[in-house]
PDB file of C-alpha atoms in Angstrom:
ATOM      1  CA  UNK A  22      -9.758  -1.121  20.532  1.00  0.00           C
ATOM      2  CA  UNK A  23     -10.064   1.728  22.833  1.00  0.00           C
ATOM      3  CA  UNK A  24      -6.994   2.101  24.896  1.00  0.00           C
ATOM      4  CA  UNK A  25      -4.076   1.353  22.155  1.00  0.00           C
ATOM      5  CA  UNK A  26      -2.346  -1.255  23.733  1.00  0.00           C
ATOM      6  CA  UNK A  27      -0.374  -3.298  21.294  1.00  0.00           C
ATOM      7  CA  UNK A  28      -0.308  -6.992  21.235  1.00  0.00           C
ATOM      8  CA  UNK A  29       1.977  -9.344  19.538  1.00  0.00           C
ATOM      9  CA  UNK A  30       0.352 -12.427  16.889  1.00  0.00           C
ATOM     10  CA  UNK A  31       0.773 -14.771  19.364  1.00  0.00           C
ATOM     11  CA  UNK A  32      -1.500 -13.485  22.073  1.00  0.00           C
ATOM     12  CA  UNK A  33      -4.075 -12.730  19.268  1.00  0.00           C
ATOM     13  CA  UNK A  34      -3.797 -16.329  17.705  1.00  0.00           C
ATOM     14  CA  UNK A  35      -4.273 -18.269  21.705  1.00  0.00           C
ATOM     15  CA  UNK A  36      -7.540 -16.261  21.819  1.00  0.00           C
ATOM     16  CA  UNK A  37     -10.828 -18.292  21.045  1.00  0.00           C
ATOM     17  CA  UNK A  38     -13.054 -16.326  18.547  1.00  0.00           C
ATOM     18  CA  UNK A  39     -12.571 -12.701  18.286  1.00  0.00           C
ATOM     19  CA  UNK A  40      -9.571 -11.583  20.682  1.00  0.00           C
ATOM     20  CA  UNK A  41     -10.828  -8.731  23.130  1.00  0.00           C
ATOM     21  CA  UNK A  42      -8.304  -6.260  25.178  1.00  0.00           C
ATOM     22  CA  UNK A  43      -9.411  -6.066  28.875  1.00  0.00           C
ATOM     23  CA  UNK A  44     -10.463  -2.761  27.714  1.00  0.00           C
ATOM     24  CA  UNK A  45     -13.449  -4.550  26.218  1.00  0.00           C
ATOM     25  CA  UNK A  46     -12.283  -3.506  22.510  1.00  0.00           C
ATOM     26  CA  UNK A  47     -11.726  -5.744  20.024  1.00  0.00           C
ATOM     27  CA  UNK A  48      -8.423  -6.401  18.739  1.00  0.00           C
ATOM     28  CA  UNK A  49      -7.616  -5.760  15.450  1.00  0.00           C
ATOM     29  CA  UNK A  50      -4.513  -5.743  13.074  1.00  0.00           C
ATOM     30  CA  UNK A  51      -2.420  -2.118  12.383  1.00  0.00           C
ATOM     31  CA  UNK A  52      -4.063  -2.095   8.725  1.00  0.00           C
ATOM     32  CA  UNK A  53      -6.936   0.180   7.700  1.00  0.00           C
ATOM     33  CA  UNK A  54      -9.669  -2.136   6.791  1.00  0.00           C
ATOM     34  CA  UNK A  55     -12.468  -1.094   4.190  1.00  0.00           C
ATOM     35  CA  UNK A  56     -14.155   1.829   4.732  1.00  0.00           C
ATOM     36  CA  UNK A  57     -11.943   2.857   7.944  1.00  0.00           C
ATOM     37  CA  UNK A  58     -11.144   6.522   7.846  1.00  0.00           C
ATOM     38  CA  UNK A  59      -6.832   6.930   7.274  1.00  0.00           C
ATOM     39  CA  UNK A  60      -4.426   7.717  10.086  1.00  0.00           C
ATOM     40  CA  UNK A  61      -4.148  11.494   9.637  1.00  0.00           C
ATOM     41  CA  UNK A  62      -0.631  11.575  10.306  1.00  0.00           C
ATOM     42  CA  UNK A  63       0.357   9.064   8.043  1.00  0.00           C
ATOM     43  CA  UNK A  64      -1.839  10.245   5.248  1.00  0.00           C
ATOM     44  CA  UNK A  65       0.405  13.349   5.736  1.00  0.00           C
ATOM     45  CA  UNK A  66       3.611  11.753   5.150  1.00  0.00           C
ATOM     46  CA  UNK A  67       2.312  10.044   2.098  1.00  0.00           C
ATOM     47  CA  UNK A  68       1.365  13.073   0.477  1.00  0.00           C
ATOM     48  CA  UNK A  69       4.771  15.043   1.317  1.00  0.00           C
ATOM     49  CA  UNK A  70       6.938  11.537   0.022  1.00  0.00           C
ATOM     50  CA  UNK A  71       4.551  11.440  -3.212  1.00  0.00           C
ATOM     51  CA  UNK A  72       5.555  15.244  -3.624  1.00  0.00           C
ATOM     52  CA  UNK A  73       8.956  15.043  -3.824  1.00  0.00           C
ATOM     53  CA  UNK A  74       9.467  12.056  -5.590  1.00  0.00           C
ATOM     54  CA  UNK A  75      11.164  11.902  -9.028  1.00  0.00           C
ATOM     55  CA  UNK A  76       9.303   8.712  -9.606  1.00  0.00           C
ATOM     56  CA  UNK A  77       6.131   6.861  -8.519  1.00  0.00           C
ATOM     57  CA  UNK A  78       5.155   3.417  -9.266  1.00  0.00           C
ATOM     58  CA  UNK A  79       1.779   2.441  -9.068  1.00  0.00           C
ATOM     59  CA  UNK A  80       1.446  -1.175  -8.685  1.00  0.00           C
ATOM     60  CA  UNK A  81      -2.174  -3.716  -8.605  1.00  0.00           C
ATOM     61  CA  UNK A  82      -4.951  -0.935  -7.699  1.00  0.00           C
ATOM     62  CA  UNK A  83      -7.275   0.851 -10.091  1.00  0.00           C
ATOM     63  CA  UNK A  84      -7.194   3.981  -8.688  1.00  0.00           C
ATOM     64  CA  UNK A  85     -10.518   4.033  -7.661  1.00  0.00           C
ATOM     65  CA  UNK A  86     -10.707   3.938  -3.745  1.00  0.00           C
ATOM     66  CA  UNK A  87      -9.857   7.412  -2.022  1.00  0.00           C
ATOM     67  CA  UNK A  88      -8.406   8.585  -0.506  1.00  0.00           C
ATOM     68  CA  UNK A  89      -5.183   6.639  -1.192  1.00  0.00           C
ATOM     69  CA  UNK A  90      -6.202   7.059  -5.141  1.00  0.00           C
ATOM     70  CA  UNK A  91      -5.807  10.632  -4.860  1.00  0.00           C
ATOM     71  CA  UNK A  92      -2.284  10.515  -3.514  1.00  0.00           C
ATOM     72  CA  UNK A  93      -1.124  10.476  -7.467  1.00  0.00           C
ATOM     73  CA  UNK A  94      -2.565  14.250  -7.413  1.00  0.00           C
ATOM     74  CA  UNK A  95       0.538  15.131  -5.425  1.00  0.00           C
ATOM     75  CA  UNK A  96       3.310  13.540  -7.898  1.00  0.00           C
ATOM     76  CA  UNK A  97       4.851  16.018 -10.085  1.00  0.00           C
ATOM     77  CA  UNK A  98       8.258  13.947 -10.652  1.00  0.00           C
ATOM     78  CA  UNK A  99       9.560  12.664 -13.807  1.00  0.00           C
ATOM     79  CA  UNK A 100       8.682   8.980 -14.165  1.00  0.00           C
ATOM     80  CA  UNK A 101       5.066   7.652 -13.573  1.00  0.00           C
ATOM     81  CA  UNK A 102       5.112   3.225 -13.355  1.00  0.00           C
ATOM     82  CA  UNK A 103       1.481   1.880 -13.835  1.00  0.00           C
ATOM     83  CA  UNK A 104       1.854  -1.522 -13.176  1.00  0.00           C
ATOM     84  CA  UNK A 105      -2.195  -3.349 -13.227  1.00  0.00           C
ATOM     85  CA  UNK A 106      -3.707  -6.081 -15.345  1.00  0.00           C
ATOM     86  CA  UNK A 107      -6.198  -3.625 -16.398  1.00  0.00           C
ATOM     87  CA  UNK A 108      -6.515   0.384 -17.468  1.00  0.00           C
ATOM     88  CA  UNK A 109      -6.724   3.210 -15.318  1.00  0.00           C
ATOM     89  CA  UNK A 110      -7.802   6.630 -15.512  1.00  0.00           C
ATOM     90  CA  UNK A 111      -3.652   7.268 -15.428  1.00  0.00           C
ATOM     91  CA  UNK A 112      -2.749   4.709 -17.719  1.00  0.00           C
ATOM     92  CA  UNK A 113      -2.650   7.526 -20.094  1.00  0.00           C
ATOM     93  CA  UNK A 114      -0.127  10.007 -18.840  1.00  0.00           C
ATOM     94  CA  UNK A 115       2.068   6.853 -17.015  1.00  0.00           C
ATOM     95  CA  UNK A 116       5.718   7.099 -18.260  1.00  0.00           C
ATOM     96  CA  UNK A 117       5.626   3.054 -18.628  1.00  0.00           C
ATOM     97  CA  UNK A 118       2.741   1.087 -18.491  1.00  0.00           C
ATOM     98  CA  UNK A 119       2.724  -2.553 -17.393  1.00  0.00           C
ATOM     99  CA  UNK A 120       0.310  -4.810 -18.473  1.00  0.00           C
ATOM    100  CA  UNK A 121       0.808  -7.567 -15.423  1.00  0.00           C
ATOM    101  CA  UNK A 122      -0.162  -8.715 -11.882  1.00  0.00           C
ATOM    102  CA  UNK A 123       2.075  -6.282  -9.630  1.00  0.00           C
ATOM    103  CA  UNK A 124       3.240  -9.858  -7.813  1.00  0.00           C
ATOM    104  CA  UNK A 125       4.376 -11.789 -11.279  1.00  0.00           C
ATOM    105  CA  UNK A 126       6.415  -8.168 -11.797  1.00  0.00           C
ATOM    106  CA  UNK A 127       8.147  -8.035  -8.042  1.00  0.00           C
ATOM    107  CA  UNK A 128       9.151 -11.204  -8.440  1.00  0.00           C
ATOM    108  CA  UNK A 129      10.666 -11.275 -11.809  1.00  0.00           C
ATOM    109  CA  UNK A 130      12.157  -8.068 -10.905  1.00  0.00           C
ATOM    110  CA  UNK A 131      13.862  -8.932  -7.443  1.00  0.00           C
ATOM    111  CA  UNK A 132      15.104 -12.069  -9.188  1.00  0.00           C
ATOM    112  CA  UNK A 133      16.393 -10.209 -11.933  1.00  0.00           C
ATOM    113  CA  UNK A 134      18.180  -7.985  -9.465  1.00  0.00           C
ATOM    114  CA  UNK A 135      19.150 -11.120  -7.437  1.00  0.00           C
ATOM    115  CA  UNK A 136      20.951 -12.372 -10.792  1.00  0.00           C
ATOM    116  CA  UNK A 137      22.851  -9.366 -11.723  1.00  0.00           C
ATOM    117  CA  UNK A 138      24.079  -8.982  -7.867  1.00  0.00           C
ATOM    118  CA  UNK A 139      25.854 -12.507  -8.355  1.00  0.00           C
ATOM    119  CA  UNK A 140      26.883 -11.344 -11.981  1.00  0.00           C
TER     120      UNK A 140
END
């Protein structure tokens, strides 16, 4: 889309086909799709919050697409969470490794914490 007019999911659902702007761009969801260069700004903030943190949890990726993969250069906390059904190339140095699909572990964990809040 060209002009960055934002439209809600219901005027992009009562569009036939692909939903156009009068601006004659298409319109597309806030998400970087594959391939799609990252918003500068918020690529930014991602690498200052990774920097500071005391601990990063890296959940259902294998830490091969960049430049999001490369965000774990900028963690220098305490506790590194690898949470993947498979290996990565941080697997190694991770603090706690979880062997799992990052959805089963949410949900057991939010249920978990749902449990001990009516404890």
């Amino acid at each position: 889309m060209n002009c960055g007019r934002a439209f809600s999911l219901e005027d992009v659902i009562r569009k036939d086909g692909v939903p156009y702007c009068s601006c004659g761009g298409v319109i597309k969801p806030d998400v970087v799709l594959y391939e799609e260069p990252l918003n500068e700004k918020v690529l930014r903030a991602a690498i200052a919050q990774t920097d500071k943190a005391d601990t990063l949890i890296i959940g259902g990726t294998s830490l091969v697409v960049y430049p999001a993969a490369g965000l774990i250069d900028y963690f220098h906390g305490r506790s590194l969470v690898v949470i993947n059904l498979g290996k990565t190339s941080r697997s190694g140095s991770a603090t706690l490794n979880i062997a799992a699909p990052i959805g089963q572990v949410l949900k057991r964990a939010v249920l978990d914490h749902a449990l001990a809040m009516d404890a």
